CSV table of C-alpha atoms in Angstrom, one decimal:
chain,number,residue,atom,x,y,z
A,30,MET,CA,0.9,5.4,20.5
A,31,VAL,CA,-0.5,3.1,23.1
A,32,ARG,CA,2.8,2.5,24.8
A,33,GLY,CA,6.2,4.2,24.4
A,34,THR,CA,7.2,6.9,22.1
A,35,THR,CA,6.8,7.3,18.4
A,36,GLU,CA,10.6,7.0,17.9
A,37,HIS,CA,10.5,3.7,19.8
A,38,GLY,CA,7.7,2.5,17.5
A,39,TYR,CA,9.6,3.2,14.4
A,40,SER,CA,12.7,1.5,15.8
A,41,CYS,CA,10.7,-1.7,16.4
A,42,LEU,CA,9.5,-2.0,12.8
A,43,SER,CA,12.1,-4.7,11.9
A,44,ALA,CA,11.3,-6.8,15.0
A,45,PHE,CA,7.5,-6.4,14.4
A,46,SER,CA,7.9,-7.5,10.7
A,47,TYR,CA,10.0,-10.5,11.7
A,48,MET,CA,7.3,-11.6,14.2
A,49,ILE,CA,4.5,-11.2,11.7
A,50,ASP,CA,6.5,-13.2,9.1
A,51,ALA,CA,7.1,-15.9,11.7
A,52,LEU,CA,3.3,-16.2,12.3
A,53,ASP,CA,2.3,-15.8,8.7
A,54,VAL,CA,5.1,-17.4,6.6
A,55,GLY,CA,5.4,-15.7,3.2
A,56,THR,CA,4.5,-12.2,4.5
A,57,THR,CA,6.2,-9.5,2.4
A,58,TYR,CA,7.7,-6.5,4.1
A,59,SER,CA,10.2,-3.8,3.3
A,60,ILE,CA,11.6,-0.9,5.2
A,61,MET,CA,13.4,1.9,3.4
A,62,VAL,CA,15.4,4.7,5.0
A,63,ASN,CA,17.2,7.6,3.5
A,64,LYS,CA,20.9,6.6,3.1
A,65,VAL,CA,22.1,10.2,3.7
A,66,ASP,CA,20.4,11.0,7.1
A,67,CYS,CA,18.9,7.6,8.0
A,68,ARG,CA,15.4,9.2,8.0
A,69,PHE,CA,12.4,6.9,7.6
A,70,MET,CA,10.9,6.9,4.1
A,71,TYR,CA,8.8,3.8,3.4
A,72,TYR,CA,7.4,0.8,5.2
A,73,PHE,CA,5.5,-1.9,3.2
A,74,LEU,CA,3.6,-4.9,4.6
A,75,ALA,CA,1.6,-7.5,2.8
A,76,LEU,CA,0.2,-10.6,4.3
A,77,SER,CA,0.6,-13.8,2.3
A,78,ARG,CA,-2.8,-15.5,2.7
A,79,GLY,CA,-6.0,-15.3,0.8
A,80,PHE,CA,-5.4,-13.2,-2.3
A,81,ASP,CA,-6.0,-16.1,-4.6
A,82,GLN,CA,-9.6,-16.2,-3.3
A,83,MET,CA,-10.3,-12.6,-4.0
A,84,ARG,CA,-12.0,-10.9,-6.9
A,85,LYS,CA,-9.5,-9.4,-9.3
A,86,VAL,CA,-10.5,-5.8,-8.6
A,87,ILE,CA,-8.1,-4.0,-6.2
A,88,ALA,CA,-8.9,-0.7,-4.6
A,89,VAL,CA,-6.0,1.5,-3.7
A,90,ASP,CA,-6.0,4.8,-1.8
A,91,GLY,CA,-4.0,6.9,0.7
A,92,THR,CA,-4.9,8.8,3.8
A,93,HIS,CA,-2.8,11.4,5.6
A,94,LEU,CA,-1.4,10.6,9.0
A,95,HIS,CA,-1.4,13.3,11.7
A,96,GLY,CA,0.8,13.6,14.8
A,97,LYS,CA,4.4,14.2,15.5
A,98,TYR,CA,5.6,12.4,12.4
A,99,GLU,CA,3.2,13.1,9.6
A,100,GLY,CA,3.1,10.8,6.5
A,101,VAL,CA,0.6,8.9,4.4
A,102,LEU,CA,-0.9,5.5,4.8
A,103,LEU,CA,-1.4,3.7,1.5
A,104,SER,CA,-3.6,0.6,1.3
A,105,ALA,CA,-4.7,-2.0,-1.2
A,106,VAL,CA,-7.9,-3.9,-0.6
A,107,ALA,CA,-10.0,-6.5,-2.5
A,108,GLN,CA,-13.3,-8.1,-2.0
A,109,GLY,CA,-13.8,-11.8,-1.5
A,110,THR,CA,-16.3,-14.1,-3.1
A,111,LYS,CA,-18.6,-13.6,-0.1
A,112,ASN,CA,-18.4,-9.8,-0.4
A,113,HIS,CA,-16.0,-9.4,2.6
A,114,ILE,CA,-13.3,-6.8,2.2
A,115,TYR,CA,-9.7,-7.9,2.8
A,116,SER,CA,-6.6,-5.9,3.3
A,117,ILE,CA,-3.9,-7.0,0.8
A,118,ALA,CA,-1.1,-4.5,1.7
A,119,PHE,CA,-0.3,-1.4,3.6
A,120,CYS,CA,2.5,1.1,3.1
A,121,VAL,CA,3.5,4.0,5.4
A,122,ILE,CA,5.4,6.7,3.4
A,123,ASP,CA,6.9,10.0,4.3
A,124,LYS,CA,5.1,11.9,1.6
A,125,GLU,CA,2.9,11.2,-1.4
A,126,ASN,CA,4.7,11.5,-4.7
A,127,ASN,CA,5.6,9.5,-7.8
A,128,ALA,CA,8.5,7.8,-6.1
A,129,SER,CA,6.4,6.6,-3.1
A,130,TRP,CA,3.6,5.3,-5.2
A,131,ALA,CA,6.1,3.6,-7.5
A,132,PHE,CA,7.6,1.9,-4.4
A,133,PHE,CA,4.2,0.7,-3.3
A,134,PHE,CA,3.2,-0.8,-6.6
A,135,GLU,CA,6.6,-2.4,-7.2
A,136,LYS,CA,6.3,-4.1,-3.8
A,137,LEU,CA,2.7,-5.0,-4.5
A,138,LYS,CA,3.7,-6.6,-7.7
A,139,SER,CA,5.7,-9.2,-5.7
A,140,ILE,CA,2.4,-10.6,-4.5
A,141,ILE,CA,-0.1,-9.6,-7.3
A,142,VAL,CA,1.3,-10.6,-10.6
A,143,ASP,CA,0.5,-8.4,-13.6
A,144,GLY,CA,-2.2,-9.6,-15.9
A,145,PRO,CA,-5.1,-8.4,-18.0
A,146,ASP,CA,-7.7,-9.8,-15.6
A,147,PHE,CA,-6.7,-7.3,-12.9
A,148,CYS,CA,-8.3,-3.9,-12.4
A,149,PHE,CA,-7.2,-1.2,-10.0
A,150,ILE,CA,-9.7,1.3,-8.7
A,151,SER,CA,-8.6,4.7,-7.3
A,152,ASP,CA,-9.3,8.3,-7.1
A,153,ARG,CA,-7.9,10.6,-9.8
A,154,HIS,CA,-4.5,11.2,-8.1
A,155,LYS,CA,-1.9,11.5,-10.8
A,156,ASN,CA,0.8,9.7,-8.7
A,157,ILE,CA,-1.4,6.6,-8.4
A,158,ALA,CA,-2.0,6.4,-12.1
A,159,ASN,CA,1.8,6.9,-12.7
A,160,GLY,CA,2.6,4.1,-10.2
A,161,ILE,CA,0.2,1.7,-11.8
A,162,VAL,CA,1.5,2.3,-15.3
A,163,ARG,CA,5.1,1.9,-14.2
A,164,ALA,CA,4.5,-1.4,-12.4
A,165,TYR,CA,1.6,-3.0,-14.2
A,166,ASN,CA,1.7,-3.2,-18.0
A,167,HIS,CA,-1.4,-5.3,-18.5
A,168,ALA,CA,-3.8,-4.5,-15.6
A,169,CYS,CA,-6.4,-1.8,-16.2
A,170,HIS,CA,-7.0,1.3,-14.1
A,171,ARG,CA,-10.4,2.9,-13.5
A,172,TYR,CA,-11.6,5.7,-11.3
A,173,CYS,CA,-13.9,5.4,-8.3
A,174,MET,CA,-17.4,6.7,-8.9
A,175,ARG,CA,-17.7,8.1,-5.4
A,176,HIS,CA,-14.6,10.2,-5.9
A,177,LEU,CA,-15.7,11.3,-9.3
A,178,GLY,CA,-19.1,12.4,-7.9
A,179,GLU,CA,-17.4,14.4,-5.1
A,180,ASN,CA,-15.4,16.3,-7.6
A,181,PHE,CA,-18.4,17.7,-9.5
């Protein structure tokens, strides 16, 4: 954290999302907390601009967060027609499992409509494959060659 505490940062997510949406109308965001103990579970953010100018190949991956509150940062990126990489969506989750990836892809589906011309690229994580199959019936899913090479 640059300023304040981690707890304060999590409590500001709603205000942060509101301000982003005010600056970029059409931004999609969602915050989910556990109904029993009000514990943070998921935060999804997707900016509204530019995806229609991207190539239809979307790379998805997750990276583990370290610190007081651990979790995983999921991301979806695409490449533009001039070979620039653009972030499509981010999602902070409490833990990586089928439910969290399903949440990510269901929210992503609100901005990336399912179709046979889309292809998702990822590592061989089973939860990613399960999330894609649940949310996208027509898009294809392929594995990243770099990740395949690292596994052999």
